[in-house]
Tab-separated table of C-alpha atoms in Angstrom:
chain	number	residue	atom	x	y	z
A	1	UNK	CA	-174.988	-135.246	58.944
A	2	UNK	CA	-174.356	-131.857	60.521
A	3	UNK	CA	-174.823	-131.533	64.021
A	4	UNK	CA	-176.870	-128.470	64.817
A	5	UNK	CA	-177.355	-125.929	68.029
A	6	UNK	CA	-180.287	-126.435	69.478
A	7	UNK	CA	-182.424	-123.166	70.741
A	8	UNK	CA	-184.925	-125.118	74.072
A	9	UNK	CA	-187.753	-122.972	74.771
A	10	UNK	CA	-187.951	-125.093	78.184
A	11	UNK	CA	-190.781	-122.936	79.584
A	12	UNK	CA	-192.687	-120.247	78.528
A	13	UNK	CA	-192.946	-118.564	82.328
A	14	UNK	CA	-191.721	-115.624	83.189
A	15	UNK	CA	-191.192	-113.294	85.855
A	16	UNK	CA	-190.431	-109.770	83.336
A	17	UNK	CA	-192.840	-108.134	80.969
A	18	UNK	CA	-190.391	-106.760	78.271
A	19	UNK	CA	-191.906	-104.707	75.930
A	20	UNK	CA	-190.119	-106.500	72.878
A	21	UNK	CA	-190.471	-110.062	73.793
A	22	UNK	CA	-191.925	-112.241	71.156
A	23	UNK	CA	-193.260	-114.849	72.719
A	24	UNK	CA	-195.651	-112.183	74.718
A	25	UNK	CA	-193.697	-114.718	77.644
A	26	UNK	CA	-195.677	-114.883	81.167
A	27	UNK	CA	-197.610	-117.934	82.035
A	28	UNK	CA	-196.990	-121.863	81.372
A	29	UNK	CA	-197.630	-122.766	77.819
A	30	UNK	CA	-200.819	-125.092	77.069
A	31	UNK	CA	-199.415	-128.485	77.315
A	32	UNK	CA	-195.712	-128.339	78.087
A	33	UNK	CA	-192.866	-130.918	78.241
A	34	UNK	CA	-193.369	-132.978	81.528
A	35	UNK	CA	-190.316	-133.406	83.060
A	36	UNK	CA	-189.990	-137.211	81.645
A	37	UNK	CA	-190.432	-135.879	78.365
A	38	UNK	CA	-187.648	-133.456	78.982
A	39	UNK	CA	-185.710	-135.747	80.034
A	40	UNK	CA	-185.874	-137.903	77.431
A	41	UNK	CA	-185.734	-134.750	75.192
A	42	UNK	CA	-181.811	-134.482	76.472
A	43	UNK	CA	-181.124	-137.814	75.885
A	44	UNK	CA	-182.535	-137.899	72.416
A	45	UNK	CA	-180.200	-134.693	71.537
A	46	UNK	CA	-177.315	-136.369	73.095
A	47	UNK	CA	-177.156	-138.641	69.840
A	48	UNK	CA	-176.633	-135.684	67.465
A	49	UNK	CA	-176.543	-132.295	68.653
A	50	UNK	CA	-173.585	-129.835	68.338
A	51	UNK	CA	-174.945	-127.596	71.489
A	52	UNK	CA	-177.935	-126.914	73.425
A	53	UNK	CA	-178.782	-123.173	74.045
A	54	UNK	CA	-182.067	-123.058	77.268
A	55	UNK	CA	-184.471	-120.092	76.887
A	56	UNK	CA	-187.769	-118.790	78.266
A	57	UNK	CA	-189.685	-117.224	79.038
A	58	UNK	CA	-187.229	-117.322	82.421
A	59	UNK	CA	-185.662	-120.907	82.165
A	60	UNK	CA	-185.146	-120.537	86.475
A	61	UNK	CA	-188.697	-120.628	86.694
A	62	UNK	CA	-189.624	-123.897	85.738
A	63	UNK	CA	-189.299	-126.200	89.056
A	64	UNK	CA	-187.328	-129.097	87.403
A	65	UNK	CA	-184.366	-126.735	85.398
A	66	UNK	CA	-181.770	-128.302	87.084
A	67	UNK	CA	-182.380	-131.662	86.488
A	68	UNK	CA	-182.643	-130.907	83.278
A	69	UNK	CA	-179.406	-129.244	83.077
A	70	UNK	CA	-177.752	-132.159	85.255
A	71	UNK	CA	-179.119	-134.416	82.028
A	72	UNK	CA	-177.624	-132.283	79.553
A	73	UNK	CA	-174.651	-132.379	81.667
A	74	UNK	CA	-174.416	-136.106	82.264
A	75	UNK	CA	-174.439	-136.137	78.310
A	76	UNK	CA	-171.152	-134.025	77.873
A	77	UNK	CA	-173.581	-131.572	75.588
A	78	UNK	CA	-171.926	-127.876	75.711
A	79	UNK	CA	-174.905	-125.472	77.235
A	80	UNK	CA	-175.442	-122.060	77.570
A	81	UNK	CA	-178.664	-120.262	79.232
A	82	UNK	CA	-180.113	-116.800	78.190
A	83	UNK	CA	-181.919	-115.597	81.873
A	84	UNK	CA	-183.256	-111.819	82.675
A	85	UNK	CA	-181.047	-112.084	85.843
A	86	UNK	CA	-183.892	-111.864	88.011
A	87	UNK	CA	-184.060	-115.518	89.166
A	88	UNK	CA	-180.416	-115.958	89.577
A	89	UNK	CA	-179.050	-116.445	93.093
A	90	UNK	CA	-175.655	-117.358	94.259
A	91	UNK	CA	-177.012	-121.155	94.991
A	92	UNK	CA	-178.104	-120.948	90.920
A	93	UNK	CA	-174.195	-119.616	89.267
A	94	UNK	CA	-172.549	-122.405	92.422
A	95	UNK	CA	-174.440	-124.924	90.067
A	96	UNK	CA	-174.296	-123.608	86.845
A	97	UNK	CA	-170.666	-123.104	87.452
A	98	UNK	CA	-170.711	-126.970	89.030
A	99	UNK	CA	-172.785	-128.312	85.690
A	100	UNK	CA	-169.796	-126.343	83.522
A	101	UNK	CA	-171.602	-124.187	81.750
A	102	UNK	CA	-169.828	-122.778	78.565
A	103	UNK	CA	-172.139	-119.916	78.438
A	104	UNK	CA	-174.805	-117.749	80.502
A	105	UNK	CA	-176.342	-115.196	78.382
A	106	UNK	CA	-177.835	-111.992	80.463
A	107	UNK	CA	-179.841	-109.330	79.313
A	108	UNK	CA	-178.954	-105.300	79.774
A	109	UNK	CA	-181.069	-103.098	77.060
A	110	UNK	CA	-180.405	-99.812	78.189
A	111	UNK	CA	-177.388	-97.241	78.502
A	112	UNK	CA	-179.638	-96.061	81.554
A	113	UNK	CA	-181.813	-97.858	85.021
A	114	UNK	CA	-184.610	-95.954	83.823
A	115	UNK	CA	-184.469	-97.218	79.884
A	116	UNK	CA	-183.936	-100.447	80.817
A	117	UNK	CA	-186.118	-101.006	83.929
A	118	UNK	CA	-189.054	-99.653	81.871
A	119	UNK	CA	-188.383	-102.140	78.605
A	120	UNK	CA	-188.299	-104.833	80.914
A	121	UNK	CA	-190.683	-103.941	83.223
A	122	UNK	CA	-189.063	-104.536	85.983
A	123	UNK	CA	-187.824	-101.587	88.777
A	124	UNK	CA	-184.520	-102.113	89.913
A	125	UNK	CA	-183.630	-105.080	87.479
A	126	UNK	CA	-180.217	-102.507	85.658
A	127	UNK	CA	-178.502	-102.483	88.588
A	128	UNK	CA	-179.512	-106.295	89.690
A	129	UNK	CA	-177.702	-107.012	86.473
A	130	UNK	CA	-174.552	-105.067	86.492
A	131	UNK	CA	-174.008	-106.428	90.383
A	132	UNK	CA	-174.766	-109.942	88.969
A	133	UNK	CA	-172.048	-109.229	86.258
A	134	UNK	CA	-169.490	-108.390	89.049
A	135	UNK	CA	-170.656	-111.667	90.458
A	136	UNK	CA	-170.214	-113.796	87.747
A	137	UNK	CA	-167.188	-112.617	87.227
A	138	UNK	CA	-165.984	-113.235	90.601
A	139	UNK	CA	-166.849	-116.783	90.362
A	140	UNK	CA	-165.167	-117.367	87.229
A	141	UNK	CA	-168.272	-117.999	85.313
A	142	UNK	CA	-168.901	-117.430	81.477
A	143	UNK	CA	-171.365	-114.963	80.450
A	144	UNK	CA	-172.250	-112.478	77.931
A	145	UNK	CA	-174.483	-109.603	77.762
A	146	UNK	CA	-177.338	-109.518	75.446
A	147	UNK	CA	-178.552	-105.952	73.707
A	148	UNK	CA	-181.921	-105.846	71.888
A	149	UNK	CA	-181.598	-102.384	69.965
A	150	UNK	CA	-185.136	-100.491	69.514
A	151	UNK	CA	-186.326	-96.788	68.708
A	152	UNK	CA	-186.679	-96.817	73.013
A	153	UNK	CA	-182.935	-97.482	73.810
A	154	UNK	CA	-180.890	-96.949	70.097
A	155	UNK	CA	-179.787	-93.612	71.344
A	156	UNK	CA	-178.173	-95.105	74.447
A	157	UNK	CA	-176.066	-97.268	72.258
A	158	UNK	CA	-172.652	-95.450	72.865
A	159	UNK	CA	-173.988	-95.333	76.476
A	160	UNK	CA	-174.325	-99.240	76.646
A	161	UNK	CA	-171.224	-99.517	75.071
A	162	UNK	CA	-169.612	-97.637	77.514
A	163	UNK	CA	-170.785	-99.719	80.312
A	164	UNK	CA	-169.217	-103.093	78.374
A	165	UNK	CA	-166.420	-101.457	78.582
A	166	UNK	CA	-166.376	-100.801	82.022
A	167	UNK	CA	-167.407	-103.949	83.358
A	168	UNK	CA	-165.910	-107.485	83.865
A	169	UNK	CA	-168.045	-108.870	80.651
A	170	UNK	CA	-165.647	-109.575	77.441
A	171	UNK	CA	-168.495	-110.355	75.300
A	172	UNK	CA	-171.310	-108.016	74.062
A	173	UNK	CA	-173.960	-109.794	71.701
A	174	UNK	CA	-176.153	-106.843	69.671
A	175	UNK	CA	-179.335	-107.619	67.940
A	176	UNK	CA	-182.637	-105.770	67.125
A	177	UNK	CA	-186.049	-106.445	68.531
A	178	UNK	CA	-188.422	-108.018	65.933
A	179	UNK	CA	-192.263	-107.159	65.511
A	180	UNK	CA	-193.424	-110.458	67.012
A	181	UNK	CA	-195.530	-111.084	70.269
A	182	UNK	CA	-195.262	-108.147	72.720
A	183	UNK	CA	-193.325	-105.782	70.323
A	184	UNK	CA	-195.204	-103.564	68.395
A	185	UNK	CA	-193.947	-102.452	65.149
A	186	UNK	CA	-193.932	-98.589	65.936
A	187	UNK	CA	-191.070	-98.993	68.389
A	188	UNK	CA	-188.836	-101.231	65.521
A	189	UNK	CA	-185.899	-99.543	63.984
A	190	UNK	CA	-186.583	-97.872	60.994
A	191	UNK	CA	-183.904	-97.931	57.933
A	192	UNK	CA	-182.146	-94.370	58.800
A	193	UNK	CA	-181.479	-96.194	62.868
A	194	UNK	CA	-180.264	-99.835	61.314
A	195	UNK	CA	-178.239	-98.111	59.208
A	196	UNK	CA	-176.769	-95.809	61.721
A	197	UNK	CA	-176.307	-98.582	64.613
A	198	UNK	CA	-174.809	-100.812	61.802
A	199	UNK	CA	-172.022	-97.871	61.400
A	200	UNK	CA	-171.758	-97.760	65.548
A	201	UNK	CA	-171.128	-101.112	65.829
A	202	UNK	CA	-168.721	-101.731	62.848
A	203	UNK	CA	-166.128	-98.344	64.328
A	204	UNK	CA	-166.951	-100.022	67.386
A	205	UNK	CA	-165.404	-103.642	66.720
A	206	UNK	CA	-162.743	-101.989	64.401
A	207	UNK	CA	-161.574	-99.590	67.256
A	208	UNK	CA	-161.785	-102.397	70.282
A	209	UNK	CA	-159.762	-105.506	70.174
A	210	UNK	CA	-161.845	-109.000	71.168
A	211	UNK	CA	-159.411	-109.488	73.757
A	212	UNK	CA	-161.376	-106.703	75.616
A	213	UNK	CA	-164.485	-107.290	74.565
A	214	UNK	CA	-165.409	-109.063	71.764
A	215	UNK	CA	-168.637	-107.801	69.750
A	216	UNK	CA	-171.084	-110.615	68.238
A	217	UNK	CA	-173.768	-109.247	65.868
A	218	UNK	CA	-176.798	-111.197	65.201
A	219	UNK	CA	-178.046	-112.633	62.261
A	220	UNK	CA	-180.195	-109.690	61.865
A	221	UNK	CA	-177.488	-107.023	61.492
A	222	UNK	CA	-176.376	-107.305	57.856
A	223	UNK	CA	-175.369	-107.717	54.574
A	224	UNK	CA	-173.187	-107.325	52.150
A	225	UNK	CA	-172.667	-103.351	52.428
A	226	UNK	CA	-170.237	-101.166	50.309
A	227	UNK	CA	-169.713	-98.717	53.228
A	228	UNK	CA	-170.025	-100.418	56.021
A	229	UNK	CA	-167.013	-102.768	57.216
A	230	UNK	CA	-168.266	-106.599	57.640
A	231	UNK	CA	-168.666	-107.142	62.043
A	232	UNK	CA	-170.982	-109.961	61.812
A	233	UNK	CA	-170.388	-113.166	63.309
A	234	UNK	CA	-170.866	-115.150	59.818
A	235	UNK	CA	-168.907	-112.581	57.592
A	236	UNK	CA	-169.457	-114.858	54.148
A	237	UNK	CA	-173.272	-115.035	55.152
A	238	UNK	CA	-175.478	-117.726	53.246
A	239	UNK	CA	-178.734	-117.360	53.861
A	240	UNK	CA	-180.920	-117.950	56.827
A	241	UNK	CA	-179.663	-120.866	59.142
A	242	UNK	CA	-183.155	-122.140	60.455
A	243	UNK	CA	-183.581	-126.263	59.608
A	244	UNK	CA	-179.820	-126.031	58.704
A	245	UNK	CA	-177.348	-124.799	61.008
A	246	UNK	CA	-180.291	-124.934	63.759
A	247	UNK	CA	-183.618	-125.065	65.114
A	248	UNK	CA	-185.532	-124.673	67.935
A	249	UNK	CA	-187.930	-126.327	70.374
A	250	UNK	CA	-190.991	-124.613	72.164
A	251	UNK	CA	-191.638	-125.565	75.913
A	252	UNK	CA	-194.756	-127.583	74.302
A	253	UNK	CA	-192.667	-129.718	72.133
A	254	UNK	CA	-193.592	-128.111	68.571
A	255	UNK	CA	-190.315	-127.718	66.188
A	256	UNK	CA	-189.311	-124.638	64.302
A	257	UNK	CA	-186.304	-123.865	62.336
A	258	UNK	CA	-186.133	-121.005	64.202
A	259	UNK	CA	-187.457	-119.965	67.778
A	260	UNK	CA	-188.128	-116.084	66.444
A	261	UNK	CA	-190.791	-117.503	64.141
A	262	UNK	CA	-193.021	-119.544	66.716
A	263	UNK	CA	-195.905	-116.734	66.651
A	264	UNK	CA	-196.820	-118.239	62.808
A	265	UNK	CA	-198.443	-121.187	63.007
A	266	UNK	CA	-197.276	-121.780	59.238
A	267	UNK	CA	-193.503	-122.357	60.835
A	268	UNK	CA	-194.203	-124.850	62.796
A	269	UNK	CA	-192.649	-128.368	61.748
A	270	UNK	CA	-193.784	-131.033	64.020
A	271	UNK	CA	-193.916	-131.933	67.578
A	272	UNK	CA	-191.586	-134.243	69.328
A	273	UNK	CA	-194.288	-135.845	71.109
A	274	UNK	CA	-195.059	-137.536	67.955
A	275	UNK	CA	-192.076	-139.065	66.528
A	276	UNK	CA	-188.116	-139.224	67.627
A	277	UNK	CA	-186.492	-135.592	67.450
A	278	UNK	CA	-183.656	-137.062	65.085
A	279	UNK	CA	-185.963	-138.320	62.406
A	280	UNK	CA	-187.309	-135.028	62.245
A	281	UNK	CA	-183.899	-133.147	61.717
A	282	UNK	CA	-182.559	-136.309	58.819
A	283	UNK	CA	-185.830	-136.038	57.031
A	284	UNK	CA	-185.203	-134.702	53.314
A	285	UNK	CA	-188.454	-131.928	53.679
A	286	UNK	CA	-187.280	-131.001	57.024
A	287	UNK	CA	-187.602	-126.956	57.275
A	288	UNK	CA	-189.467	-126.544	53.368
A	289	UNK	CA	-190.048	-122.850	54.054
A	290	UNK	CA	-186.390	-122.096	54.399
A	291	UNK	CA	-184.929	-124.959	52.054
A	292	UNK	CA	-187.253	-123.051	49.320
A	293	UNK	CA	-186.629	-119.828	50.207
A	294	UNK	CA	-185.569	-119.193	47.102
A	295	UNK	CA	-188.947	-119.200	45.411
A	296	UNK	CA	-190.663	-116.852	48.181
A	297	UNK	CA	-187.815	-114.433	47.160
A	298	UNK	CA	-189.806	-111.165	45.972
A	299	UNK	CA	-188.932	-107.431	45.065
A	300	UNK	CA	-185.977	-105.643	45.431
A	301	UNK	CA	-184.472	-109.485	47.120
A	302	UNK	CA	-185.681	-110.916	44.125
A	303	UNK	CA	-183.555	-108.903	41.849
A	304	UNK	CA	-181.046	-108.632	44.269
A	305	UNK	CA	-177.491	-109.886	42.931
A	306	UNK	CA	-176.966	-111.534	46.003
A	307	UNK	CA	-180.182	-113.054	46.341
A	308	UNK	CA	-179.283	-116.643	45.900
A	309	UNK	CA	-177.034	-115.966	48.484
A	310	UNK	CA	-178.363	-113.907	50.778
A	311	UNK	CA	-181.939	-115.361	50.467
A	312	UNK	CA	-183.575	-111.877	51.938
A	313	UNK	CA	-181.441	-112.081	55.188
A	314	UNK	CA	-182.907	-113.043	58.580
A	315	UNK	CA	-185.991	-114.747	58.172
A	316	UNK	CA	-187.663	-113.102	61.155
A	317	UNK	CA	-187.087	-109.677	60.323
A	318	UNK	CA	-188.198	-109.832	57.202
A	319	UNK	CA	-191.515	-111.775	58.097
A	320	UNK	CA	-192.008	-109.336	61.311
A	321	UNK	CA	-191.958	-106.527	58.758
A	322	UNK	CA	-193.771	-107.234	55.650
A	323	UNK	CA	-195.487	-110.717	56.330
A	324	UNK	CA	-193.027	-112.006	53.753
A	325	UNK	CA	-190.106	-114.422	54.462
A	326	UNK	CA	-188.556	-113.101	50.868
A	327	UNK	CA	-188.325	-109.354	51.378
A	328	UNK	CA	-186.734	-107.477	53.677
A	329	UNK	CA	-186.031	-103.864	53.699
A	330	UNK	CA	-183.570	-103.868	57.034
A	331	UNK	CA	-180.207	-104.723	54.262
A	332	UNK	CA	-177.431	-102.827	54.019
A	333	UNK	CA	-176.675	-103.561	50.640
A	334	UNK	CA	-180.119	-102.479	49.984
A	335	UNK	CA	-180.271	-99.305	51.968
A	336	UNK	CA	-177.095	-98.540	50.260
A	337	UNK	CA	-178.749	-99.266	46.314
A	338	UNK	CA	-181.804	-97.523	47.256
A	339	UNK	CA	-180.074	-94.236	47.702
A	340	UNK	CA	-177.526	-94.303	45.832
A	341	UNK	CA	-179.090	-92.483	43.180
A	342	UNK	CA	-182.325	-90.894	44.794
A	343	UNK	CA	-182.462	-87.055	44.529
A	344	UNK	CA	-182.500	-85.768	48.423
A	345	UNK	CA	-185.659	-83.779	48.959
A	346	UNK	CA	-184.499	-82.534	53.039
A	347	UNK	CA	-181.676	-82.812	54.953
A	348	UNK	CA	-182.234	-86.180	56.306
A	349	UNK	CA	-182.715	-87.969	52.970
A	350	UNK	CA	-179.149	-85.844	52.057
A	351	UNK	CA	-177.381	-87.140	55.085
A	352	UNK	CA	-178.625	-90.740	54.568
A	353	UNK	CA	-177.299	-90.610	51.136
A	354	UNK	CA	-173.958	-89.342	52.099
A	355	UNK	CA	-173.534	-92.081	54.627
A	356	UNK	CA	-174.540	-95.099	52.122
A	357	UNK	CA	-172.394	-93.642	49.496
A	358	UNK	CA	-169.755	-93.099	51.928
A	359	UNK	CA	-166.569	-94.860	53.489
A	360	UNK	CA	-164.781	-95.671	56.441
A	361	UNK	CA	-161.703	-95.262	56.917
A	362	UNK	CA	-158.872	-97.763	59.265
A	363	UNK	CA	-159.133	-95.539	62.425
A	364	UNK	CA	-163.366	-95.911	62.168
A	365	UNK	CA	-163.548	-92.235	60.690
A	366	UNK	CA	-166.635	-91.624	58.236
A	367	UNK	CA	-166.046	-89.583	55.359
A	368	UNK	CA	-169.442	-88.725	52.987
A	369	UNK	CA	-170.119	-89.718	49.911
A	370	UNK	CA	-169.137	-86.224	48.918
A	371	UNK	CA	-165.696	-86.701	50.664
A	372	UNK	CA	-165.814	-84.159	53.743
A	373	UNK	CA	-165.441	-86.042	57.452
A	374	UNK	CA	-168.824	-86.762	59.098
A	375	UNK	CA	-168.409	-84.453	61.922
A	376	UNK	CA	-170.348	-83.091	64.961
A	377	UNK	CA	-170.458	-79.562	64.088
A	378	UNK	CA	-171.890	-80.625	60.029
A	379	UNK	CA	-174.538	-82.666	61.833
A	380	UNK	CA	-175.787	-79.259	64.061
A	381	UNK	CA	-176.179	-77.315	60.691
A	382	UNK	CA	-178.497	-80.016	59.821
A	383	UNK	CA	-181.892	-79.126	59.751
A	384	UNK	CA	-183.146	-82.458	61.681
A	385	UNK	CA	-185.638	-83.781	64.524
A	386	UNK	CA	-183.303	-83.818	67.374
A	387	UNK	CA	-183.212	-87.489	67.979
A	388	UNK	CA	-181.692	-87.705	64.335
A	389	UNK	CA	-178.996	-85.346	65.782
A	390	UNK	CA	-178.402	-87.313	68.783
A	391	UNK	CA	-178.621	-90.640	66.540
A	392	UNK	CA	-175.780	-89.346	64.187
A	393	UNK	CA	-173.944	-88.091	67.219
A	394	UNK	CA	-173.440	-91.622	67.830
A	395	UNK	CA	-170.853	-92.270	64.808
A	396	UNK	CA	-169.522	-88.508	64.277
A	397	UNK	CA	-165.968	-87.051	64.857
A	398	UNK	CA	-165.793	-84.539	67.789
């Protein structure tokens, strides 16, 4: 049986109010995990689980965290912890770095205090964060930094990338903020920005070794492009991983293959108040939705040639955006056969099909699908909104 990573909502308080957050986090969830039941929660995942991954809401916020973690601990289970950085203290990383954790996950959304101050709704949280990343370093601790890419902060991309760079962290996790919870849907990336941060990131990894910082794309960033070369952390990707890779635990004990869908009460798979977590995970129907994905396949994923494959990508994304689980237009690989052929009716249509029927070349160079170099003086001929300008800045030779 394969042992999966778990994803432990352990509380659903928080102390932030970020715009994108899909749990719409704040107060205690109705009926959470007592701390026996979380106890015995660890000690039920000691029997079979690969790793344990705590989330909020603000995991520091719930008064019994550390003996929590001291249980995971006493277990030998590997654990990392996503936080907002505003809880964490030097007595918190002394213990963290005490209980041996592999992993502690901190959030930075914007290239700018102002961007990301205001998406997490907290004044003065940017620089908390990039003096808690000097501090983490200092102690010797393992962290990464977290991006969540949106129409508010996807032109500060090169900006955020700059301050990896500059700073102690070695490991820069991208993904995009999904139309759950908090997030409304007018602030998601549309096609034209996935497409363009996809390019970003790619030149990005190609042009920076790992050894200096090592870019992770999420399961949302993908697949199967022509044009764009392969950064994701699954490269041969198969399909959404929820109920079989992984799944995920709410702070009130309900089961989901996958955390991002807990705002559908239709994902929900049981609750571990009602029988033991690991007969849950064995069972033969555990995770239906995603085990049959196959059959909700619809449209242009339904056709798709990689659509047994594939299985219409992250799960989330394509739920968040068309209340579907099998279609989702945030692909590459369908970006790319969408315009391949379509007759440009302005320059931004003409521009997006030069990109998908494009290439890059070894030293992260774009050249159009009608061969000249992507470059920053072609882009200010364009006749384009100027945020499209600034967007395509992002990838284009000087």
């Amino acid at each position: 049986m394969y042992k999966p990573d778990v994803l432990w909502e352990i509380t659903h308080k928080c102390n932030a109010k970020c715009i994108h957050c899909i749990s719409d986090a704040g107060g205690d969830r109705h009926q959470e995990l007592s701390t026996e039941e979380a106890l015995d929660l660890c000690d039920q995942l000691a029997e079979f689980a690969n790793r344990i991954h705590l989330l909020g809401g603000e995991v520091f916020l719930r008064s019994d965290w550390k003996k929590i973690v001291e249980r995971i601990h006493s277990h030998g289970i590997p654990f990392s912890i996503v936080t907002n950085g505003l809880a964490l203290k030097e007595e918190t990383i002394n213990f963290l770095k005490e209980m041996e954790i592999y992993n502690l996950g901190l959030s930075l959304d914007g290239g700018k205090a102002e961007t990301h101050d205001h998406i997490r709704g907290v004044p003065g949280i940017y620089q908390r964060n990039l003096d808690l990343m000097e501090k983490l370093a200092e102690e010797e601790v393992s962290f990464s930094v977290i991006s969540t890419f949106n129409k508010l902060n996807i032109l500060e991309a090169k900006l955020l990338l700059g301050t990896m760079m500059n700073s102690p962290n070695q490991s820069w996790q991208v993904q995009i903020a999904s139309a759950h919870g908090r997030m409304s849907r007018d602030i998601s990336l549309d096609a034209f920005e996935y497409y363009v941060l996809g390019l970003f990131l790619s030149i990005a990894k190609m042009r920076i070794p790992d050894e200096v910082l090592t870019i992770v794309a999420g399961h949302d960033l993908g697949h199967y492009s022509g044009t764009i070369p392969n950064f994701s952390a699954q490269p041969d990707w198969d399909g959404c991983h929820a109920g079989k890779y992984t799944f995920g635990i709410c702070s009130n004990g309900d089961i989901h293959g996958c955390l991002c869908m807990m705002s559908a009460e239709e994902f929900v798979l049981g609750n571990v108040r009602n029988k033991p977590l690991r007969e849950y995970w064995e069972a033969v129907n555990f995770c239906p939705w995603n085990f049959g994905k196959i059959k909700a396949l619809t449209g242009y994923c339904a056709e798709c040639c990689y659509s047994t494959k594939c299985l219409a990508g992250c799960s989330d994304t394509a739920h968040a955006l068309t209340g579907s689980i099998g279609e989702n237009p945030l692909c590459y690989h369908r970006i790319e056969g969408e315009w391949m052929h379509r007759v440009p009716q302005d320059d931004q249509e003409w521009i997006l099909r030069e990109l998908t029927t494009g290439r890059v070349d070894e030293r992260g160079n774009i050249y159009l699908g009608s061969g000249g170099l992507l470059t920053t003086s072609l882009i200010s001929q364009l006749s384009l909104e100027p945020a499209r300008q600034e967007l395509l800045k992002l990838i284009a030779c000087v």
